[in-house]
Short mmCIF file of C-alpha atoms in Angstrom, two decimals:
data_model
loop_
_atom_site.label_atom_id
_atom_site.label_comp_id
_atom_site.label_asym_id
_atom_site.label_seq_id
_atom_site.Cartn_x
_atom_site.Cartn_y
_atom_site.Cartn_z
CA UNK A 866 9.73 13.42 -24.51
CA UNK A 867 7.96 10.80 -26.61
CA UNK A 868 7.79 7.17 -25.58
CA UNK A 869 10.61 5.95 -27.80
CA UNK A 870 13.00 8.62 -26.59
CA UNK A 871 11.95 8.01 -23.01
CA UNK A 872 12.57 4.29 -23.34
CA UNK A 873 15.99 4.92 -24.90
CA UNK A 874 16.80 7.40 -22.12
CA UNK A 875 15.83 4.78 -19.55
CA UNK A 876 18.03 2.17 -21.23
CA UNK A 877 21.01 4.51 -21.39
CA UNK A 878 20.69 5.42 -17.72
CA UNK A 879 20.43 1.79 -16.66
CA UNK A 880 23.42 0.70 -18.74
CA UNK A 881 25.40 3.67 -17.48
CA UNK A 882 24.59 2.52 -13.96
CA UNK A 883 25.88 -0.94 -14.78
CA UNK A 884 22.49 -2.62 -14.57
CA UNK A 885 22.47 -5.45 -17.09
CA UNK A 886 18.78 -6.12 -16.40
CA UNK A 887 17.89 -3.11 -18.59
CA UNK A 888 19.10 -4.95 -21.66
CA UNK A 889 17.23 -8.16 -20.89
CA UNK A 890 14.02 -8.97 -22.75
CA UNK A 891 10.89 -8.90 -20.60
CA UNK A 892 10.47 -12.67 -20.94
CA UNK A 893 13.86 -13.14 -19.27
CA UNK A 894 12.79 -10.86 -16.40
CA UNK A 895 9.64 -12.93 -15.87
CA UNK A 896 11.70 -16.12 -15.93
CA UNK A 897 14.12 -14.81 -13.31
CA UNK A 898 11.23 -13.60 -11.11
CA UNK A 899 9.98 -17.18 -10.67
CA UNK A 900 10.84 -18.31 -7.15
CA UNK A 901 11.73 -14.87 -5.79
CA UNK A 902 10.11 -13.34 -2.70
CA UNK A 903 8.91 -9.72 -2.68
CA UNK A 904 8.54 -7.86 0.62
CA UNK A 905 6.05 -5.13 -0.29
CA UNK A 906 5.96 -2.30 2.25
CA UNK A 907 2.49 -0.78 1.94
CA UNK A 908 0.08 1.16 4.10
CA UNK A 909 -2.23 -1.19 5.96
CA UNK A 910 -4.87 1.07 7.43
CA UNK A 911 -7.75 -0.15 5.28
CA UNK A 912 -9.29 -3.61 5.32
CA UNK A 913 -10.30 -3.21 1.66
CA UNK A 914 -6.72 -2.34 0.68
CA UNK A 915 -5.29 -5.26 2.62
CA UNK A 916 -7.72 -7.70 1.01
CA UNK A 917 -6.85 -6.38 -2.45
CA UNK A 918 -3.12 -6.82 -1.81
CA UNK A 919 -3.78 -10.38 -0.63
CA UNK A 920 -5.61 -11.02 -3.94
CA UNK A 921 -2.55 -9.69 -5.79
CA UNK A 922 -0.32 -12.01 -3.74
CA UNK A 923 -2.42 -15.01 -4.71
CA UNK A 924 -2.40 -14.02 -8.39
CA UNK A 925 1.35 -13.40 -8.77
CA UNK A 926 2.08 -16.67 -6.98
CA UNK A 927 -0.22 -18.64 -9.29
CA UNK A 928 0.85 -16.85 -12.49
CA UNK A 929 4.54 -16.13 -11.95
CA UNK A 930 5.72 -18.22 -8.99
CA UNK A 931 6.36 -15.07 -6.93
CA UNK A 932 5.90 -15.08 -3.16
CA UNK A 933 4.50 -11.67 -2.20
CA UNK A 934 4.64 -10.66 1.45
CA UNK A 935 2.61 -7.61 2.50
CA UNK A 936 4.70 -5.76 5.10
CA UNK A 937 1.96 -3.69 6.73
CA UNK A 938 3.17 -0.23 7.71
CA UNK A 939 1.45 2.72 9.32
CA UNK A 940 4.03 5.25 8.15
CA UNK A 941 6.14 4.54 5.08
CA UNK A 942 8.81 6.94 6.30
CA UNK A 943 9.90 4.13 8.64
CA UNK A 944 10.57 1.87 5.63
CA UNK A 945 12.50 4.65 3.90
CA UNK A 946 14.60 5.12 7.05
CA UNK A 947 15.32 1.38 7.12
CA UNK A 948 16.60 1.40 3.52
CA UNK A 949 18.73 4.45 4.31
CA UNK A 950 20.16 2.70 7.36
CA UNK A 951 20.99 -0.34 5.23
CA UNK A 952 22.83 1.86 2.72
CA UNK A 953 24.77 3.57 5.53
CA UNK A 954 25.77 0.13 6.82
CA UNK A 955 27.02 -0.88 3.37
CA UNK A 956 24.23 -3.36 2.70
CA UNK A 957 24.00 -2.98 -1.08
CA UNK A 958 22.20 -6.28 -1.68
CA UNK A 959 19.61 -8.48 0.02
CA UNK A 960 17.80 -5.47 1.53
CA UNK A 961 14.74 -5.90 3.70
CA UNK A 962 12.41 -4.03 1.29
CA UNK A 963 11.68 -5.03 -2.32
CA UNK A 964 8.68 -2.88 -3.28
CA UNK A 965 7.15 0.29 -1.84
CA UNK A 966 3.73 1.95 -2.17
CA UNK A 967 5.04 5.47 -2.19
CA UNK A 968 4.66 9.12 -3.16
CA UNK A 969 5.42 12.65 -2.05
CA UNK A 970 8.00 13.37 0.59
CA UNK A 971 9.05 9.70 0.88
CA UNK A 972 9.86 9.53 -2.83
CA UNK A 973 11.81 12.78 -2.58
CA UNK A 974 13.79 11.42 0.39
CA UNK A 975 14.66 8.20 -1.48
CA UNK A 976 15.61 10.07 -4.63
CA UNK A 977 17.80 12.58 -2.81
CA UNK A 978 19.62 9.76 -1.00
CA UNK A 979 20.06 7.53 -4.09
CA UNK A 980 17.99 4.76 -2.55
CA UNK A 981 16.00 3.90 -5.70
CA UNK A 982 16.48 1.20 -8.30
CA UNK A 983 15.93 2.16 -11.90
CA UNK A 984 14.79 3.73 -14.07
CA UNK A 985 12.41 0.80 -14.51
CA UNK A 986 8.88 2.14 -15.18
CA UNK A 987 9.32 2.37 -18.96
CA UNK A 988 10.42 -1.28 -19.03
CA UNK A 989 7.08 -2.53 -17.75
CA UNK A 990 4.99 -3.64 -20.77
CA UNK A 991 1.76 -2.34 -19.21
CA UNK A 992 3.25 1.13 -18.68
CA UNK A 993 2.35 1.76 -22.33
CA UNK A 994 -1.32 1.69 -21.30
CA UNK A 995 -1.02 4.75 -19.05
CA UNK A 996 -0.51 7.43 -21.71
CA UNK A 997 1.90 9.14 -19.34
CA UNK A 998 2.96 11.60 -22.05
CA UNK A 999 -0.39 13.39 -21.75
CA UNK A 1000 -0.94 12.92 -18.00
CA UNK A 1001 1.65 15.01 -16.09
CA UNK A 1002 0.88 13.60 -12.62
CA UNK A 1003 2.09 10.18 -13.84
CA UNK A 1004 5.60 11.53 -14.33
CA UNK A 1005 5.74 14.12 -11.52
CA UNK A 1006 5.29 13.20 -7.87
CA UNK A 1007 4.41 16.29 -5.79
CA UNK A 1008 6.20 18.38 -8.49
CA UNK A 1009 9.30 16.10 -8.38
CA UNK A 1010 10.07 14.37 -11.74
CA UNK A 1011 9.83 10.60 -11.36
CA UNK A 1012 12.29 9.93 -14.23
CA UNK A 1013 11.20 6.29 -14.38
CA UNK A 1014 12.09 5.53 -10.73
CA UNK A 1015 8.41 5.08 -9.89
CA UNK A 1016 5.62 3.25 -11.72
CA UNK A 1017 2.17 4.85 -11.40
CA UNK A 1018 -0.38 2.71 -9.56
CA UNK A 1019 -3.50 4.72 -8.68
CA UNK A 1020 -5.15 8.13 -8.79
CA UNK A 1021 -6.44 10.01 -5.77
CA UNK A 1022 -8.38 13.19 -5.09
CA UNK A 1023 -9.66 14.60 -1.82
CA UNK A 1024 -13.38 14.27 -1.15
CA UNK A 1025 -15.28 15.13 2.00
CA UNK A 1026 -17.90 12.72 3.41
CA UNK A 1027 -21.10 13.86 5.14
CA UNK A 1028 -24.25 12.14 6.34
CA UNK A 1029 -27.13 13.81 4.52
CA UNK A 1030 -29.53 13.03 7.38
CA UNK A 1031 -27.61 15.21 9.82
CA UNK A 1032 -25.84 17.61 7.47
CA UNK A 1033 -27.66 18.01 4.13
CA UNK A 1034 -25.78 21.19 3.16
CA UNK A 1035 -22.10 20.82 4.20
CA UNK A 1036 -19.58 23.69 4.21
CA UNK A 1037 -17.84 24.00 0.85
CA UNK A 1038 -14.88 26.21 1.68
CA UNK A 1039 -12.45 26.50 4.58
CA UNK A 1040 -14.01 29.75 5.74
CA UNK A 1041 -17.48 28.17 5.60
CA UNK A 1042 -16.08 25.24 7.59
CA UNK A 1043 -14.81 27.61 10.28
CA UNK A 1044 -18.16 29.40 10.52
CA UNK A 1045 -20.03 26.08 10.66
CA UNK A 1046 -17.67 24.64 13.30
CA UNK A 1047 -18.24 27.67 15.54
CA UNK A 1048 -22.00 27.02 15.41
CA UNK A 1049 -21.56 23.26 15.81
CA UNK A 1050 -18.66 22.73 18.24
CA UNK A 1051 -17.21 19.24 18.44
CA UNK A 1052 -18.78 18.06 15.18
CA UNK A 1053 -15.62 18.18 13.04
CA UNK A 1054 -12.09 16.87 13.35
CA UNK A 1055 -9.23 15.76 11.12
CA UNK A 1056 -6.75 12.85 11.31
CA UNK A 1057 -3.54 13.33 13.28
CA UNK A 1058 -1.22 15.68 11.42
CA UNK A 1059 1.53 13.05 11.54
CA UNK A 1060 -0.76 10.95 9.34
CA UNK A 1061 -0.75 11.87 5.64
CA UNK A 1062 -4.49 12.60 5.63
CA UNK A 1063 -4.14 15.02 8.53
CA UNK A 1064 -1.29 16.91 6.87
CA UNK A 1065 -3.16 16.83 3.56
CA UNK A 1066 -6.16 18.50 5.21
CA UNK A 1067 -3.88 21.36 6.25
CA UNK A 1068 -2.37 21.56 2.75
CA UNK A 1069 -5.89 21.74 1.33
CA UNK A 1070 -6.67 24.62 3.70
CA UNK A 1071 -3.40 26.36 2.75
CA UNK A 1072 -4.38 26.20 -0.93
CA UNK A 1073 -7.50 28.22 -0.23
CA UNK A 1074 -6.03 30.60 2.34
CA UNK A 1075 -2.63 31.40 0.83
CA UNK A 1076 -2.37 34.74 -0.94
CA UNK A 1077 -0.64 33.13 -3.94
CA UNK A 1078 -1.11 29.32 -4.13
CA UNK A 1079 1.25 29.14 -7.11
CA UNK A 1080 4.18 29.48 -4.71
CA UNK A 1081 3.31 26.01 -3.35
CA UNK A 1082 4.73 24.47 -6.53
CA UNK A 1083 8.19 25.64 -5.49
CA UNK A 1084 10.11 24.35 -2.44
CA UNK A 1085 9.29 25.89 0.93
CA UNK A 1086 12.19 27.88 2.33
CA UNK A 1087 13.11 29.68 5.53
CA UNK A 1088 12.31 32.95 3.81
CA UNK A 1089 8.84 32.09 2.45
CA UNK A 1090 7.33 29.50 4.80
CA UNK A 1091 6.19 31.75 7.64
CA UNK A 1092 4.83 34.42 5.29
CA UNK A 1093 2.91 32.00 3.07
CA UNK A 1094 1.46 29.91 5.92
CA UNK A 1095 0.56 32.80 8.24
CA UNK A 1096 -3.11 32.84 7.03
CA UNK A 1097 -3.30 29.06 7.59
CA UNK A 1098 -2.21 29.27 11.23
CA UNK A 1099 -4.51 32.23 11.89
CA UNK A 1100 -7.45 30.26 10.48
CA UNK A 1101 -6.50 27.04 12.28
CA UNK A 1102 -6.07 28.84 15.58
CA UNK A 1103 -9.73 29.91 15.35
CA UNK A 1104 -10.93 26.46 14.23
CA UNK A 1105 -9.07 24.24 16.69
CA UNK A 1106 -11.04 25.10 19.89
CA UNK A 1107 -14.25 24.03 18.10
CA UNK A 1108 -12.95 20.65 16.95
CA UNK A 1109 -14.00 17.28 18.34
CA UNK A 1110 -12.70 16.88 21.92
CA UNK A 1111 -11.71 20.56 21.89
CA UNK A 1112 -8.90 19.88 19.41
CA UNK A 1113 -6.89 18.08 22.09
CA UNK A 1114 -7.24 14.61 20.53
CA UNK A 1115 -7.44 13.49 16.91
CA UNK A 1116 -8.36 10.22 15.13
CA UNK A 1117 -5.30 8.22 14.12
CA UNK A 1118 -6.13 8.19 10.40
CA UNK A 1119 -8.94 8.53 7.85
CA UNK A 1120 -10.56 5.14 8.67
CA UNK A 1121 -10.75 6.19 12.34
CA UNK A 1122 -12.35 9.46 11.27
CA UNK A 1123 -14.85 7.54 9.12
CA UNK A 1124 -15.73 5.48 12.21
CA UNK A 1125 -16.50 8.71 14.10
CA UNK A 1126 -18.79 9.69 11.22
CA UNK A 1127 -20.49 6.29 11.35
CA UNK A 1128 -20.94 6.64 15.13
CA UNK A 1129 -22.46 10.13 14.66
CA UNK A 1130 -19.69 11.69 16.77
CA UNK A 1131 -18.75 14.02 13.88
CA UNK A 1132 -20.60 15.15 10.76
CA UNK A 1133 -17.76 15.27 8.19
CA UNK A 1134 -14.76 13.08 7.35
CA UNK A 1135 -12.15 13.16 4.61
CA UNK A 1136 -10.88 10.64 2.06
CA UNK A 1137 -8.29 10.53 -0.72
CA UNK A 1138 -10.27 7.90 -2.66
CA UNK A 1139 -13.47 9.26 -4.28
CA UNK A 1140 -15.20 5.81 -4.39
CA UNK A 1141 -14.16 4.84 -0.82
CA UNK A 1142 -17.42 6.01 0.74
CA UNK A 1143 -19.38 3.75 -1.61
CA UNK A 1144 -17.16 0.83 -0.58
CA UNK A 1145 -17.74 1.55 3.12
CA UNK A 1146 -21.50 1.85 2.59
CA UNK A 1147 -21.57 -1.45 0.73
CA UNK A 1148 -19.70 -3.15 3.56
CA UNK A 1149 -22.00 -1.70 6.21
CA UNK A 1150 -19.31 0.53 7.70
CA UNK A 1151 -21.10 3.80 6.88
CA UNK A 1152 -24.83 4.62 6.73
CA UNK A 1153 -26.41 4.53 3.25
CA UNK A 1154 -27.19 8.22 3.59
CA UNK A 1155 -23.51 9.26 3.43
CA UNK A 1156 -22.48 11.18 0.32
CA UNK A 1157 -19.27 12.93 -0.85
CA UNK A 1158 -18.47 16.40 -2.10
CA UNK A 1159 -15.54 18.62 -3.10
CA UNK A 1160 -14.89 22.22 -2.16
CA UNK A 1161 -15.98 25.05 -4.44
CA UNK A 1162 -12.35 25.93 -5.18
CA UNK A 1163 -11.41 22.33 -5.96
CA UNK A 1164 -9.45 19.71 -4.02
CA UNK A 1165 -5.93 18.31 -4.17
CA UNK A 1166 -5.33 15.25 -6.34
CA UNK A 1167 -2.27 13.11 -6.98
CA UNK A 1168 -0.94 9.83 -8.27
CA UNK A 1169 0.43 7.16 -5.98
CA UNK A 1170 3.30 5.01 -7.18
CA UNK A 1171 5.41 1.87 -6.79
CA UNK A 1172 9.17 2.02 -6.27
CA UNK A 1173 11.96 -0.53 -5.86
CA UNK A 1174 14.88 0.08 -3.45
CA UNK A 1175 18.42 -0.03 -4.84
CA UNK A 1176 19.36 -3.02 -2.67
CA UNK A 1177 16.39 -5.29 -3.32
CA UNK A 1178 17.47 -8.85 -4.03
CA UNK A 1179 14.20 -9.52 -5.90
CA UNK A 1180 14.17 -6.72 -8.44
CA UNK A 1181 12.82 -8.95 -11.24
CA UNK A 1182 9.90 -10.15 -9.13
CA UNK A 1183 9.22 -6.59 -7.96
CA UNK A 1184 9.03 -5.41 -11.58
CA UNK A 1185 6.79 -8.31 -12.61
CA UNK A 1186 4.50 -7.52 -9.66
CA UNK A 1187 4.42 -3.83 -10.60
CA UNK A 1188 3.57 -4.77 -14.18
CA UNK A 1189 0.73 -7.01 -13.02
CA UNK A 1190 -0.59 -4.16 -10.85
CA UNK A 1191 -0.72 -2.04 -14.02
CA UNK A 1192 -2.67 -4.66 -15.97
CA UNK A 1193 -6.26 -3.81 -16.99
CA UNK A 1194 -7.47 -6.76 -14.91
CA UNK A 1195 -5.77 -5.62 -11.70
CA UNK A 1196 -6.58 -1.93 -12.28
CA UNK A 1197 -10.28 -2.63 -12.91
CA UNK A 1198 -10.54 -4.77 -9.79
CA UNK A 1199 -8.86 -2.01 -7.75
CA UNK A 1200 -11.27 0.63 -9.07
CA UNK A 1201 -14.36 -1.47 -8.32
CA UNK A 1202 -15.97 0.19 -5.25
CA UNK A 1203 -17.15 -3.24 -4.12
CA UNK A 1204 -13.45 -4.24 -3.79
CA UNK A 1205 -11.52 -1.05 -2.95
CA UNK A 1206 -12.43 1.96 -5.08
CA UNK A 1207 -9.01 3.32 -6.10
CA UNK A 1208 -9.06 5.09 -9.47
CA UNK A 1209 -7.11 3.65 -12.40
CA UNK A 1210 -4.01 5.20 -13.97
CA UNK A 1211 -4.74 3.56 -17.32
CA UNK A 1212 -5.84 5.51 -20.39
CA UNK A 1213 -9.12 3.79 -21.23
CA UNK A 1214 -8.95 5.04 -24.83
CA UNK A 1215 -5.83 2.93 -25.28
CA UNK A 1216 -7.45 -0.31 -24.14
CA UNK A 1217 -9.19 -2.91 -26.27
CA UNK A 1218 -12.97 -2.77 -26.53
CA UNK A 1219 -13.24 -5.76 -24.22
CA UNK A 1220 -10.91 -4.24 -21.61
CA UNK A 1221 -12.64 -0.87 -21.76
CA UNK A 1222 -16.03 -2.55 -21.34
CA UNK A 1223 -14.90 -4.00 -17.99
CA UNK A 1224 -14.24 -0.49 -16.66
CA UNK A 1225 -17.45 0.95 -18.09
CA UNK A 1226 -19.51 -1.79 -16.47
CA UNK A 1227 -18.09 -1.19 -12.99
CA UNK A 1228 -20.72 0.11 -10.57
CA UNK A 1229 -20.20 3.78 -9.73
CA UNK A 1230 -21.46 3.53 -6.17
CA UNK A 1231 -24.12 5.64 -4.50
CA UNK A 1232 -21.68 8.07 -2.90
CA UNK A 1233 -19.16 8.37 -5.76
CA UNK A 1234 -18.90 11.64 -7.65
CA UNK A 1235 -18.55 11.64 -11.43
CA UNK A 1236 -15.36 12.93 -13.06
CA UNK A 1237 -17.27 16.12 -13.93
CA UNK A 1238 -18.41 16.57 -10.32
CA UNK A 1239 -14.87 16.04 -9.00
CA UNK A 1240 -13.52 18.71 -11.33
CA UNK A 1241 -9.87 19.18 -12.22
CA UNK A 1242 -7.70 18.30 -9.19
CA UNK A 1243 -5.40 20.89 -7.66
CA UNK A 1244 -1.73 19.90 -8.02
CA UNK A 1245 0.11 18.67 -4.93
CA UNK A 1246 2.45 21.24 -3.35
CA UNK A 1247 6.18 20.47 -3.32
CA UNK A 1248 6.91 17.85 -0.57
CA UNK A 1249 8.85 20.40 1.48
CA UNK A 1250 5.58 22.16 2.35
CA UNK A 1251 4.18 19.02 3.94
CA UNK A 1252 7.33 18.41 5.97
CA UNK A 1253 7.42 21.97 7.29
CA UNK A 1254 3.67 22.09 8.00
CA UNK A 1255 3.92 18.92 10.10
CA UNK A 1256 6.91 20.34 11.99
CA UNK A 1257 5.23 23.70 12.57
CA UNK A 1258 1.96 22.12 13.74
CA UNK A 1259 3.95 20.02 16.20
CA UNK A 1260 5.83 23.06 17.46
CA UNK A 1261 2.61 25.00 17.98
CA UNK A 1262 0.27 22.33 19.35
CA UNK A 1263 1.95 19.12 20.51
CA UNK A 1264 4.39 20.54 23.00
#
């Protein structure tokens, strides 16, 4: 679908849904956003992320008169549950959430329960800078079509961190990791499986161990889940006794795992942001000898998005904020490893020479891999695999 057809499709859907905002010029949306308050539910586990969001809050207040409140959440599923509860209670306006940092199973849950406002992504002027037509992950979230109900915000790909002083030659496959862990007990762990990085580690392992990884692009079912994941559980059962603290305790999230790496309690950690290690080194949170790598068979990558709940009372301000987050200025600042280190969703070839120069002059960071070194990312499995993996891990190990 080309851009014109997509925009027309978006307009038709919005008008069919009775949303008069779809017909309003963008200038009118910006005018109506002035004075509105946006409650942005976003993960708050990283100091760099929190500081970036505070910068955004200052900018949209100064430029557009929008009050942006960062509602810091550890698990976005709680925010999704709140919106669902509001819908069940008949609260169709003045909801408690106006903007969500979202992807994967949470987007699927909101879409299946009609909790999303939109389509709105095509209405954002800066969406044109993403070249979504040629970048499938910008229009599919864990294989689920976004259909304009999400605006892309950042790109992610799994990298592993290691301290070259202690581990110059890290394991580059899941089977190598198992062999290494047996020889070095207690030197590896992963975040809690209830945390998205912990479940993503298991999905990454499943990619390598499954007989046919292509099946992961389809929904997990009662008939295929046990068969497909059997190699994963056999492998994990051998690995777990050799994990940090005998596999009985796990760091809460990726930042906690990075702290274990900094404290020399483990030799490897995991991140979804390729430049994050450079940011942590710059801020003195990791030793300068830490570097990153990907597995020989590749690592999972995805896009993370912004969504607006159906019952937000500040939809105009939420859209204006999302559009600002897609601006070259905000995207370049986000990608700067000195600030955060989250990769842009913009198509640099579509930017002006001056805008492109800003990105090209960003420091790469000592621990950041080049696009060539990262390789093509593996596509995210359908969200149902993550949900079932988390449930199965809990059934096997947390009882």
